Amino acid sequence: MKKQVYKCGIILSVLLTLVMLTASCGQEVAAPASQASKTNVARIVFVDQKQACDCTRKRIDGSWAALQAALGARKHIPVERIHMDTDQAKVEPYEEMRAIMVLPAIYLLDGSEKLIDMVQGEVTTDSIGRALQ
């Protein structure tokens, strides 16, 4: 009985995640700029999906291009790209910092690995540029 309840809980969690991801197509969710944004960004983590529907793939690709453009001459900032669907263990620490509502999620971290800011969804070069300031 306990195993069935546990399995149902896992299935419901997975279904809820899938519904949230598919329902979020075409949305941009920008977190409010924190006061810590005056701190220098030392590292960026780009969370996406390896397997995605067309609209999510388009949003991921557009946001990746926007990130590259926003970085411009800041090539010294390392960017780690991880896939939520294949690297869940790597994604978990970032989700603990701030929950992902829509992919892609871009975490901007300082030298102490503290979250400076996070942008997610269909982001633009401008929204990433503001977060990098």
mmCIF file of N, CA and C in Angstrom:
data_model
loop_
_atom_site.group_PDB
_atom_site.id
_atom_site.type_symbol
_atom_site.label_atom_id
_atom_site.label_comp_id
_atom_site.label_asym_id
_atom_site.label_seq_id
_atom_site.Cartn_x
_atom_site.Cartn_y
_atom_site.Cartn_z
ATOM 1 N N MET A 1 0.821 -1.191 0.000
ATOM 2 C CA MET A 1 0.000 0.000 0.000
ATOM 3 C C MET A 1 0.865 1.255 0.000
ATOM 4 N N LYS A 2 1.884 1.287 0.869
ATOM 5 C CA LYS A 2 2.754 2.454 0.930
ATOM 6 C C LYS A 2 3.502 2.648 -0.388
ATOM 7 N N LYS A 3 3.897 1.545 -1.023
ATOM 8 C CA LYS A 3 4.603 1.636 -2.300
ATOM 9 C C LYS A 3 3.697 2.237 -3.369
ATOM 10 N N GLN A 4 2.420 1.869 -3.357
ATOM 11 C CA GLN A 4 1.483 2.418 -4.347
ATOM 12 C C GLN A 4 1.292 3.912 -4.139
ATOM 13 N N VAL A 5 1.181 4.352 -2.905
ATOM 14 C CA VAL A 5 1.029 5.778 -2.603
ATOM 15 C C VAL A 5 2.279 6.528 -3.048
ATOM 16 N N TYR A 6 3.428 5.966 -2.775
ATOM 17 C CA TYR A 6 4.696 6.566 -3.168
ATOM 18 C C TYR A 6 4.792 6.689 -4.691
ATOM 19 N N LYS A 7 4.442 5.606 -5.409
ATOM 20 C CA LYS A 7 4.470 5.619 -6.866
ATOM 21 C C LYS A 7 3.498 6.652 -7.421
ATOM 22 N N CYS A 8 2.311 6.735 -6.843
ATOM 23 C CA CYS A 8 1.321 7.722 -7.289
ATOM 24 C C CYS A 8 1.839 9.138 -7.075
ATOM 25 N N GLY A 9 2.514 9.369 -5.969
ATOM 26 C CA GLY A 9 3.089 10.685 -5.691
ATOM 27 C C GLY A 9 4.135 11.064 -6.722
ATOM 28 N N ILE A 10 4.987 10.123 -7.084
ATOM 29 C CA ILE A 10 6.015 10.373 -8.093
ATOM 30 C C ILE A 10 5.371 10.658 -9.443
ATOM 31 N N ILE A 11 4.397 9.854 -9.804
ATOM 32 C CA ILE A 11 3.718 10.042 -11.096
ATOM 33 C C ILE A 11 3.036 11.402 -11.145
ATOM 34 N N LEU A 12 2.366 11.782 -10.067
ATOM 35 C CA LEU A 12 1.702 13.082 -10.022
ATOM 36 C C LEU A 12 2.709 14.226 -10.122
ATOM 37 N N SER A 13 3.855 14.082 -9.472
ATOM 38 C CA SER A 13 4.896 15.116 -9.540
ATOM 39 C C SER A 13 5.417 15.275 -10.959
ATOM 40 N N VAL A 14 5.666 14.166 -11.619
ATOM 41 C CA VAL A 14 6.156 14.202 -12.996
ATOM 42 C C VAL A 14 5.110 14.827 -13.918
ATOM 43 N N LEU A 15 3.859 14.422 -13.761
ATOM 44 C CA LEU A 15 2.791 14.979 -14.595
ATOM 45 C C LEU A 15 2.634 16.472 -14.362
ATOM 46 N N LEU A 16 2.699 16.915 -13.123
ATOM 47 C CA LEU A 16 2.587 18.338 -12.819
ATOM 48 C C LEU A 16 3.726 19.120 -13.455
ATOM 49 N N THR A 17 4.928 18.582 -13.394
ATOM 50 C CA THR A 17 6.074 19.229 -14.023
ATOM 51 C C THR A 17 5.880 19.334 -15.525
ATOM 52 N N LEU A 18 5.419 18.273 -16.153
ATOM 53 C CA LEU A 18 5.189 18.293 -17.597
ATOM 54 C C LEU A 18 4.111 19.293 -17.979
ATOM 55 N N VAL A 19 3.044 19.344 -17.200
ATOM 56 C CA VAL A 19 1.970 20.305 -17.479
ATOM 57 C C VAL A 19 2.493 21.733 -17.355
ATOM 58 N N MET A 20 3.280 22.005 -16.319
ATOM 59 C CA MET A 20 3.827 23.346 -16.131
ATOM 60 C C MET A 20 4.744 23.727 -17.282
ATOM 61 N N LEU A 21 5.550 22.793 -17.732
ATOM 62 C CA LEU A 21 6.480 23.087 -18.816
ATOM 63 C C LEU A 21 5.759 23.324 -20.134
ATOM 64 N N THR A 22 4.749 22.518 -20.434
ATOM 65 C CA THR A 22 4.034 22.700 -21.695
ATOM 66 C C THR A 22 3.110 23.902 -21.653
ATOM 67 N N ALA A 23 2.577 24.229 -20.510
ATOM 68 C CA ALA A 23 1.674 25.380 -20.392
ATOM 69 C C ALA A 23 2.426 26.691 -20.421
ATOM 70 N N SER A 24 3.730 26.639 -20.252
ATOM 71 C CA SER A 24 4.511 27.870 -20.156
ATOM 72 C C SER A 24 5.057 28.346 -21.486
ATOM 73 N N CYS A 25 4.684 27.733 -22.588
ATOM 74 C CA CYS A 25 5.203 28.110 -23.892
ATOM 75 C C CYS A 25 4.960 29.586 -24.171
ATOM 76 N N GLY A 26 6.021 30.271 -24.607
ATOM 77 C CA GLY A 26 5.907 31.658 -25.015
ATOM 78 C C GLY A 26 5.935 32.656 -23.875
ATOM 79 N N GLN A 27 6.231 32.244 -22.674
ATOM 80 C CA GLN A 27 6.239 33.162 -21.549
ATOM 81 C C GLN A 27 7.654 33.559 -21.186
ATOM 82 N N GLU A 28 7.778 34.787 -20.692
ATOM 83 C CA GLU A 28 9.037 35.226 -20.099
ATOM 84 C C GLU A 28 8.756 35.507 -18.650
ATOM 85 N N VAL A 29 9.561 34.946 -17.789
ATOM 86 C CA VAL A 29 9.427 35.199 -16.370
ATOM 87 C C VAL A 29 10.750 35.763 -15.905
ATOM 88 N N ALA A 30 10.745 37.016 -15.557
ATOM 89 C CA ALA A 30 11.964 37.657 -15.089
ATOM 90 C C ALA A 30 11.859 37.857 -13.592
ATOM 91 N N ALA A 31 12.854 37.382 -12.886
ATOM 92 C CA ALA A 31 12.869 37.590 -11.446
ATOM 93 C C ALA A 31 13.231 39.045 -11.181
ATOM 94 N N PRO A 32 12.722 39.614 -10.106
ATOM 95 C CA PRO A 32 13.085 40.991 -9.803
ATOM 96 C C PRO A 32 14.573 41.082 -9.517
ATOM 97 N N ALA A 33 15.180 42.158 -9.989
ATOM 98 C CA ALA A 33 16.616 42.345 -9.778
ATOM 99 C C ALA A 33 16.874 42.492 -8.290
ATOM 100 N N SER A 34 17.806 41.736 -7.809
ATOM 101 C CA SER A 34 18.122 41.806 -6.391
ATOM 102 C C SER A 34 19.135 42.916 -6.148
ATOM 103 N N GLN A 35 19.243 43.332 -4.902
ATOM 104 C CA GLN A 35 20.222 44.358 -4.573
ATOM 105 C C GLN A 35 21.631 43.824 -4.747
ATOM 106 N N ALA A 36 21.769 42.507 -4.717
ATOM 107 C CA ALA A 36 23.081 41.901 -4.885
ATOM 108 C C ALA A 36 23.563 41.971 -6.325
ATOM 109 N N SER A 37 22.712 42.459 -7.251
ATOM 110 C CA SER A 37 23.107 42.486 -8.652
ATOM 111 C C SER A 37 24.277 43.423 -8.912
ATOM 112 N N LYS A 38 24.648 44.223 -7.914
ATOM 113 C CA LYS A 38 25.820 45.083 -8.051
ATOM 114 C C LYS A 38 27.104 44.262 -7.926
ATOM 115 N N THR A 39 26.963 43.039 -7.464
ATOM 116 C CA THR A 39 28.090 42.124 -7.338
ATOM 117 C C THR A 39 28.438 41.592 -8.725
ATOM 118 N N ASN A 40 29.701 41.348 -8.966
ATOM 119 C CA ASN A 40 30.117 40.824 -10.264
ATOM 120 C C ASN A 40 29.661 39.389 -10.459
ATOM 121 N N VAL A 41 29.166 39.112 -11.648
ATOM 122 C CA VAL A 41 28.782 37.756 -12.009
ATOM 123 C C VAL A 41 30.056 36.976 -12.301
ATOM 124 N N ALA A 42 30.223 35.864 -11.605
ATOM 125 C CA ALA A 42 31.424 35.050 -11.783
ATOM 126 C C ALA A 42 31.150 33.807 -12.631
ATOM 127 N N ARG A 43 29.860 33.384 -12.666
ATOM 128 C CA ARG A 43 29.525 32.163 -13.388
ATOM 129 C C ARG A 43 28.050 32.190 -13.743
ATOM 130 N N ILE A 44 27.710 31.554 -14.862
ATOM 131 C CA ILE A 44 26.328 31.474 -15.314
ATOM 132 C C ILE A 44 25.976 30.009 -15.534
ATOM 133 N N VAL A 45 24.777 29.637 -15.096
ATOM 134 C CA VAL A 45 24.273 28.284 -15.334
ATOM 135 C C VAL A 45 23.002 28.425 -16.174
ATOM 136 N N PHE A 46 23.010 27.786 -17.335
ATOM 137 C CA PHE A 46 21.889 27.815 -18.275
ATOM 138 C C PHE A 46 21.213 26.453 -18.203
ATOM 139 N N VAL A 47 19.975 26.416 -17.708
ATOM 140 C CA VAL A 47 19.237 25.164 -17.559
ATOM 141 C C VAL A 47 18.191 25.086 -18.669
ATOM 142 N N ASP A 48 18.246 24.007 -19.446
ATOM 143 C CA ASP A 48 17.287 23.803 -20.526
ATOM 144 C C ASP A 48 16.847 22.341 -20.556
ATOM 145 N N GLN A 49 16.321 21.894 -21.665
ATOM 146 C CA GLN A 49 15.942 20.492 -21.849
ATOM 147 C C GLN A 49 16.624 19.974 -23.103
ATOM 148 N N LYS A 50 17.087 18.743 -23.042
ATOM 149 C CA LYS A 50 17.681 18.115 -24.214
ATOM 150 C C LYS A 50 16.586 17.738 -25.213
ATOM 151 N N GLN A 51 15.511 17.152 -24.719
ATOM 152 C CA GLN A 51 14.354 16.786 -25.542
ATOM 153 C C GLN A 51 13.237 17.775 -25.224
ATOM 154 N N ALA A 52 12.768 18.501 -26.237
ATOM 155 C CA ALA A 52 11.737 19.510 -25.991
ATOM 156 C C ALA A 52 10.824 19.627 -27.200
ATOM 157 N N CYS A 53 9.603 20.096 -26.951
ATOM 158 C CA CYS A 53 8.670 20.352 -28.045
ATOM 159 C C CYS A 53 9.204 21.541 -28.867
ATOM 160 N N ASP A 54 8.601 21.761 -30.024
ATOM 161 C CA ASP A 54 9.083 22.811 -30.922
ATOM 162 C C ASP A 54 9.073 24.192 -30.281
ATOM 163 N N CYS A 55 7.997 24.539 -29.560
ATOM 164 C CA CYS A 55 7.927 25.887 -28.986
ATOM 165 C C CYS A 55 8.951 26.069 -27.864
ATOM 166 N N THR A 56 9.164 25.036 -27.073
ATOM 167 C CA THR A 56 10.169 25.119 -26.017
ATOM 168 C C THR A 56 11.567 25.153 -26.626
ATOM 169 N N ARG A 57 11.801 24.352 -27.666
ATOM 170 C CA ARG A 57 13.103 24.355 -28.345
ATOM 171 C C ARG A 57 13.395 25.742 -28.912
ATOM 172 N N LYS A 58 12.400 26.370 -29.501
ATOM 173 C CA LYS A 58 12.579 27.714 -30.061
ATOM 174 C C LYS A 58 12.936 28.711 -28.959
ATOM 175 N N ARG A 59 12.247 28.614 -27.817
ATOM 176 C CA ARG A 59 12.525 29.504 -26.686
ATOM 177 C C ARG A 59 13.921 29.264 -26.131
ATOM 178 N N ILE A 60 14.327 28.003 -26.032
ATOM 179 C CA ILE A 60 15.663 27.670 -25.527
ATOM 180 C C ILE A 60 16.731 28.222 -26.472
ATOM 181 N N ASP A 61 16.580 27.952 -27.765
ATOM 182 C CA ASP A 61 17.570 28.410 -28.737
ATOM 183 C C ASP A 61 17.659 29.935 -28.784
ATOM 184 N N GLY A 62 16.500 30.609 -28.728
ATOM 185 C CA GLY A 62 16.498 32.067 -28.740
ATOM 186 C C GLY A 62 17.148 32.646 -27.491
ATOM 187 N N SER A 63 16.880 32.039 -26.346
ATOM 188 C CA SER A 63 17.461 32.515 -25.090
ATOM 189 C C SER A 63 18.964 32.247 -25.037
ATOM 190 N N TRP A 64 19.398 31.114 -25.593
ATOM 191 C CA TRP A 64 20.836 30.812 -25.651
ATOM 192 C C TRP A 64 21.547 31.860 -26.518
ATOM 193 N N ALA A 65 20.964 32.194 -27.667
ATOM 194 C CA ALA A 65 21.538 33.212 -28.545
ATOM 195 C C ALA A 65 21.555 34.580 -27.848
ATOM 196 N N ALA A 66 20.488 34.901 -27.119
ATOM 197 C CA ALA A 66 20.426 36.169 -26.387
ATOM 198 C C ALA A 66 21.509 36.225 -25.310
ATOM 199 N N LEU A 67 21.742 35.102 -24.625
ATOM 200 C CA LEU A 67 22.792 35.052 -23.605
ATOM 201 C C LEU A 67 24.155 35.284 -24.236
ATOM 202 N N GLN A 68 24.429 34.613 -25.345
ATOM 203 C CA GLN A 68 25.722 34.779 -26.017
ATOM 204 C C GLN A 68 25.925 36.235 -26.450
ATOM 205 N N ALA A 69 24.859 36.851 -26.981
ATOM 206 C CA ALA A 69 24.949 38.250 -27.413
ATOM 207 C C ALA A 69 25.147 39.178 -26.215
ATOM 208 N N ALA A 70 24.439 38.911 -25.116
ATOM 209 C CA ALA A 70 24.551 39.760 -23.930
ATOM 210 C C ALA A 70 25.935 39.657 -23.299
ATOM 211 N N LEU A 71 26.542 38.498 -23.383
ATOM 212 C CA LEU A 71 27.881 38.340 -22.818
ATOM 213 C C LEU A 71 28.900 39.159 -23.593
ATOM 214 N N GLY A 72 28.720 39.236 -24.899
ATOM 215 C CA GLY A 72 29.597 40.060 -25.725
ATOM 216 C C GLY A 72 31.070 39.870 -25.388
ATOM 217 N N ALA A 73 31.687 40.916 -24.878
ATOM 218 C CA ALA A 73 33.113 40.897 -24.555
ATOM 219 C C ALA A 73 33.400 40.222 -23.216
ATOM 220 N N ARG A 74 32.372 39.821 -22.509
ATOM 221 C CA ARG A 74 32.562 39.186 -21.196
ATOM 222 C C ARG A 74 32.817 37.690 -21.339
ATOM 223 N N LYS A 75 33.677 37.313 -22.217
ATOM 224 C CA LYS A 75 33.951 35.888 -22.472
ATOM 225 C C LYS A 75 34.639 35.210 -21.295
ATOM 226 N N HIS A 76 35.084 36.001 -20.311
ATOM 227 C CA HIS A 76 35.746 35.432 -19.135
ATOM 228 C C HIS A 76 34.752 34.794 -18.161
ATOM 229 N N ILE A 77 33.457 35.062 -18.348
ATOM 230 C CA ILE A 77 32.444 34.473 -17.470
ATOM 231 C C ILE A 77 32.089 33.082 -17.999
ATOM 232 N N PRO A 78 32.418 32.033 -17.238
ATOM 233 C CA PRO A 78 32.090 30.684 -17.706
ATOM 234 C C PRO A 78 30.583 30.428 -17.669
ATOM 235 N N VAL A 79 30.106 29.698 -18.666
ATOM 236 C CA VAL A 79 28.697 29.327 -18.759
ATOM 237 C C VAL A 79 28.610 27.809 -18.756
ATOM 238 N N GLU A 80 27.850 27.289 -17.809
ATOM 239 C CA GLU A 80 27.601 25.845 -17.743
ATOM 240 C C GLU A 80 26.181 25.605 -18.242
ATOM 241 N N ARG A 81 26.040 24.706 -19.182
ATOM 242 C CA ARG A 81 24.716 24.387 -19.729
ATOM 243 C C ARG A 81 24.337 22.990 -19.277
ATOM 244 N N ILE A 82 23.214 22.885 -18.575
ATOM 245 C CA ILE A 82 22.758 21.584 -18.101
ATOM 246 C C ILE A 82 21.304 21.371 -18.522
ATOM 247 N N HIS A 83 20.974 20.098 -18.740
ATOM 248 C CA HIS A 83 19.651 19.727 -19.226
ATOM 249 C C HIS A 83 18.814 19.175 -18.067
ATOM 250 N N MET A 84 17.666 19.785 -17.863
ATOM 251 C CA MET A 84 16.794 19.374 -16.766
ATOM 252 C C MET A 84 16.320 17.935 -16.918
ATOM 253 N N ASP A 85 16.098 17.494 -18.139
ATOM 254 C CA ASP A 85 15.561 16.156 -18.345
ATOM 255 C C ASP A 85 16.606 15.053 -18.254
ATOM 256 N N THR A 86 17.881 15.381 -18.357
ATOM 257 C CA THR A 86 18.908 14.347 -18.280
ATOM 258 C C THR A 86 19.897 14.556 -17.131
ATOM 259 N N ASP A 87 19.940 15.759 -16.553
ATOM 260 C CA ASP A 87 20.899 16.082 -15.488
ATOM 261 C C ASP A 87 20.191 16.603 -14.237
ATOM 262 N N GLN A 88 19.099 15.968 -13.848
ATOM 263 C CA GLN A 88 18.284 16.473 -12.738
ATOM 264 C C GLN A 88 19.092 16.673 -11.467
ATOM 265 N N ALA A 89 20.037 15.795 -11.186
ATOM 266 C CA ALA A 89 20.838 15.936 -9.965
ATOM 267 C C ALA A 89 21.668 17.224 -9.993
ATOM 268 N N LYS A 90 22.133 17.624 -11.169
ATOM 269 C CA LYS A 90 22.892 18.869 -11.291
ATOM 270 C C LYS A 90 21.989 20.095 -11.184
ATOM 271 N N VAL A 91 20.720 19.952 -11.579
ATOM 272 C CA VAL A 91 19.771 21.071 -11.566
ATOM 273 C C VAL A 91 19.267 21.363 -10.153
ATOM 274 N N GLU A 92 19.123 20.354 -9.325
ATOM 275 C CA GLU A 92 18.513 20.494 -8.001
ATOM 276 C C GLU A 92 19.090 21.617 -7.140
ATOM 277 N N PRO A 93 20.422 21.774 -7.043
ATOM 278 C CA PRO A 93 20.929 22.858 -6.193
ATOM 279 C C PRO A 93 20.485 24.251 -6.665
ATOM 280 N N TYR A 94 20.317 24.412 -7.954
ATOM 281 C CA TYR A 94 19.891 25.707 -8.492
ATOM 282 C C TYR A 94 18.405 25.933 -8.243
ATOM 283 N N GLU A 95 17.617 24.870 -8.363
ATOM 284 C CA GLU A 95 16.190 24.993 -8.070
ATOM 285 C C GLU A 95 15.954 25.325 -6.596
ATOM 286 N N GLU A 96 16.864 24.898 -5.735
ATOM 287 C CA GLU A 96 16.760 25.248 -4.323
ATOM 288 C C GLU A 96 17.026 26.737 -4.116
ATOM 289 N N MET A 97 17.878 27.322 -4.968
ATOM 290 C CA MET A 97 18.145 28.761 -4.873
ATOM 291 C C MET A 97 16.916 29.560 -5.294
ATOM 292 N N ARG A 98 16.341 29.182 -6.428
ATOM 293 C CA ARG A 98 15.120 29.810 -6.934
ATOM 294 C C ARG A 98 14.455 28.815 -7.882
ATOM 295 N N ALA A 99 13.167 28.594 -7.684
ATOM 296 C CA ALA A 99 12.427 27.596 -8.452
ATOM 297 C C ALA A 99 12.327 27.967 -9.927
ATOM 298 N N ILE A 100 12.361 26.948 -10.755
ATOM 299 C CA ILE A 100 12.189 27.127 -12.192
ATOM 300 C C ILE A 100 10.700 27.027 -12.500
ATOM 301 N N MET A 101 10.173 28.073 -13.126
ATOM 302 C CA MET A 101 8.771 28.085 -13.523
ATOM 303 C C MET A 101 8.627 27.757 -15.001
ATOM 304 N N VAL A 102 9.602 28.169 -15.808
ATOM 305 C CA VAL A 102 9.572 27.932 -17.249
ATOM 306 C C VAL A 102 11.016 27.877 -17.754
ATOM 307 N N LEU A 103 11.260 26.960 -18.672
ATOM 308 C CA LEU A 103 12.608 26.827 -19.238
ATOM 309 C C LEU A 103 12.769 27.720 -20.454
ATOM 310 N N PRO A 104 13.964 28.155 -20.732
ATOM 311 C CA PRO A 104 15.184 27.936 -19.975
ATOM 312 C C PRO A 104 15.253 28.834 -18.746
ATOM 313 N N ALA A 105 16.103 28.442 -17.809
ATOM 314 C CA ALA A 105 16.374 29.234 -16.614
ATOM 315 C C ALA A 105 17.858 29.576 -16.620
ATOM 316 N N ILE A 106 18.156 30.833 -16.380
ATOM 317 C CA ILE A 106 19.545 31.296 -16.406
ATOM 318 C C ILE A 106 19.885 31.845 -15.024
ATOM 319 N N TYR A 107 20.788 31.149 -14.335
ATOM 320 C CA TYR A 107 21.216 31.533 -12.994
ATOM 321 C C TYR A 107 22.533 32.290 -13.095
ATOM 322 N N LEU A 108 22.595 33.457 -12.473
ATOM 323 C CA LEU A 108 23.803 34.270 -12.437
ATOM 324 C C LEU A 108 24.356 34.218 -11.020
ATOM 325 N N LEU A 109 25.569 33.708 -10.887
ATOM 326 C CA LEU A 109 26.164 33.450 -9.580
ATOM 327 C C LEU A 109 27.392 34.322 -9.359
ATOM 328 N N ASP A 110 27.644 34.664 -8.085
ATOM 329 C CA ASP A 110 28.847 35.421 -7.764
ATOM 330 C C ASP A 110 29.996 34.454 -7.489
ATOM 331 N N GLY A 111 31.114 34.982 -7.078
ATOM 332 C CA GLY A 111 32.300 34.159 -6.828
ATOM 333 C C GLY A 111 32.141 33.185 -5.677
ATOM 334 N N SER A 112 31.172 33.434 -4.802
ATOM 335 C CA SER A 112 30.902 32.541 -3.675
ATOM 336 C C SER A 112 29.780 31.562 -3.982
ATOM 337 N N GLU A 113 29.388 31.484 -5.263
ATOM 338 C CA GLU A 113 28.303 30.600 -5.707
ATOM 339 C C GLU A 113 26.951 31.010 -5.132
ATOM 340 N N LYS A 114 26.805 32.281 -4.762
ATOM 341 C CA LYS A 114 25.512 32.783 -4.299
ATOM 342 C C LYS A 114 24.759 33.359 -5.487
ATOM 343 N N LEU A 115 23.452 33.193 -5.462
ATOM 344 C CA LEU A 115 22.609 33.666 -6.544
ATOM 345 C C LEU A 115 22.549 35.190 -6.549
ATOM 346 N N ILE A 116 22.917 35.773 -7.667
ATOM 347 C CA ILE A 116 22.788 37.213 -7.859
ATOM 348 C C ILE A 116 21.421 37.511 -8.459
ATOM 349 N N ASP A 117 21.087 36.785 -9.510
ATOM 350 C CA ASP A 117 19.819 36.991 -10.200
ATOM 351 C C ASP A 117 19.505 35.754 -11.015
ATOM 352 N N MET A 118 18.265 35.687 -11.483
ATOM 353 C CA MET A 118 17.833 34.577 -12.322
ATOM 354 C C MET A 118 16.789 35.110 -13.289
ATOM 355 N N VAL A 119 16.933 34.748 -14.545
ATOM 356 C CA VAL A 119 15.922 35.063 -15.549
ATOM 357 C C VAL A 119 15.501 33.747 -16.175
ATOM 358 N N GLN A 120 14.254 33.697 -16.615
ATOM 359 C CA GLN A 120 13.773 32.449 -17.193
ATOM 360 C C GLN A 120 12.695 32.717 -18.220
ATOM 361 N N GLY A 121 12.468 31.712 -19.041
ATOM 362 C CA GLY A 121 11.489 31.840 -20.104
ATOM 363 C C GLY A 121 12.139 32.368 -21.367
ATOM 364 N N GLU A 122 11.367 33.067 -22.170
ATOM 365 C CA GLU A 122 11.865 33.620 -23.430
ATOM 366 C C GLU A 122 12.536 34.945 -23.123
ATOM 367 N N VAL A 123 13.803 34.885 -22.781
ATOM 368 C CA VAL A 123 14.527 36.081 -22.356
ATOM 369 C C VAL A 123 15.155 36.787 -23.558
ATOM 370 N N THR A 124 15.454 38.051 -23.366
ATOM 371 C CA THR A 124 16.050 38.859 -24.422
ATOM 372 C C THR A 124 17.467 39.249 -24.028
ATOM 373 N N THR A 125 18.187 39.758 -24.984
ATOM 374 C CA THR A 125 19.533 40.258 -24.714
ATOM 375 C C THR A 125 19.481 41.352 -23.657
ATOM 376 N N ASP A 126 18.458 42.213 -23.734
ATOM 377 C CA ASP A 126 18.318 43.311 -22.765
ATOM 378 C C ASP A 126 18.073 42.800 -21.344
ATOM 379 N N SER A 127 17.185 41.816 -21.187
ATOM 380 C CA SER A 127 16.900 41.320 -19.838
ATOM 381 C C SER A 127 18.116 40.626 -19.236
ATOM 382 N N ILE A 128 18.883 39.935 -20.046
ATOM 383 C CA ILE A 128 20.111 39.316 -19.534
ATOM 384 C C ILE A 128 21.146 40.393 -19.244
ATOM 385 N N GLY A 129 21.238 41.381 -20.113
ATOM 386 C CA GLY A 129 22.183 42.483 -19.907
ATOM 387 C C GLY A 129 21.910 43.218 -18.604
ATOM 388 N N ARG A 130 20.628 43.462 -18.285
ATOM 389 C CA ARG A 130 20.283 44.108 -17.013
ATOM 390 C C ARG A 130 20.713 43.242 -15.842
ATOM 391 N N ALA A 131 20.531 41.937 -15.958
ATOM 392 C CA ALA A 131 20.907 41.027 -14.884
ATOM 393 C C ALA A 131 22.428 40.967 -14.715
ATOM 394 N N LEU A 132 23.162 41.184 -15.793
ATOM 395 C CA LEU A 132 24.620 41.126 -15.727
ATOM 396 C C LEU A 132 25.246 42.388 -15.127
ATOM 397 N N GLN A 133 24.474 43.473 -15.032
ATOM 398 C CA GLN A 133 25.040 44.724 -14.516
ATOM 399 C C GLN A 133 25.372 44.640 -13.057
#
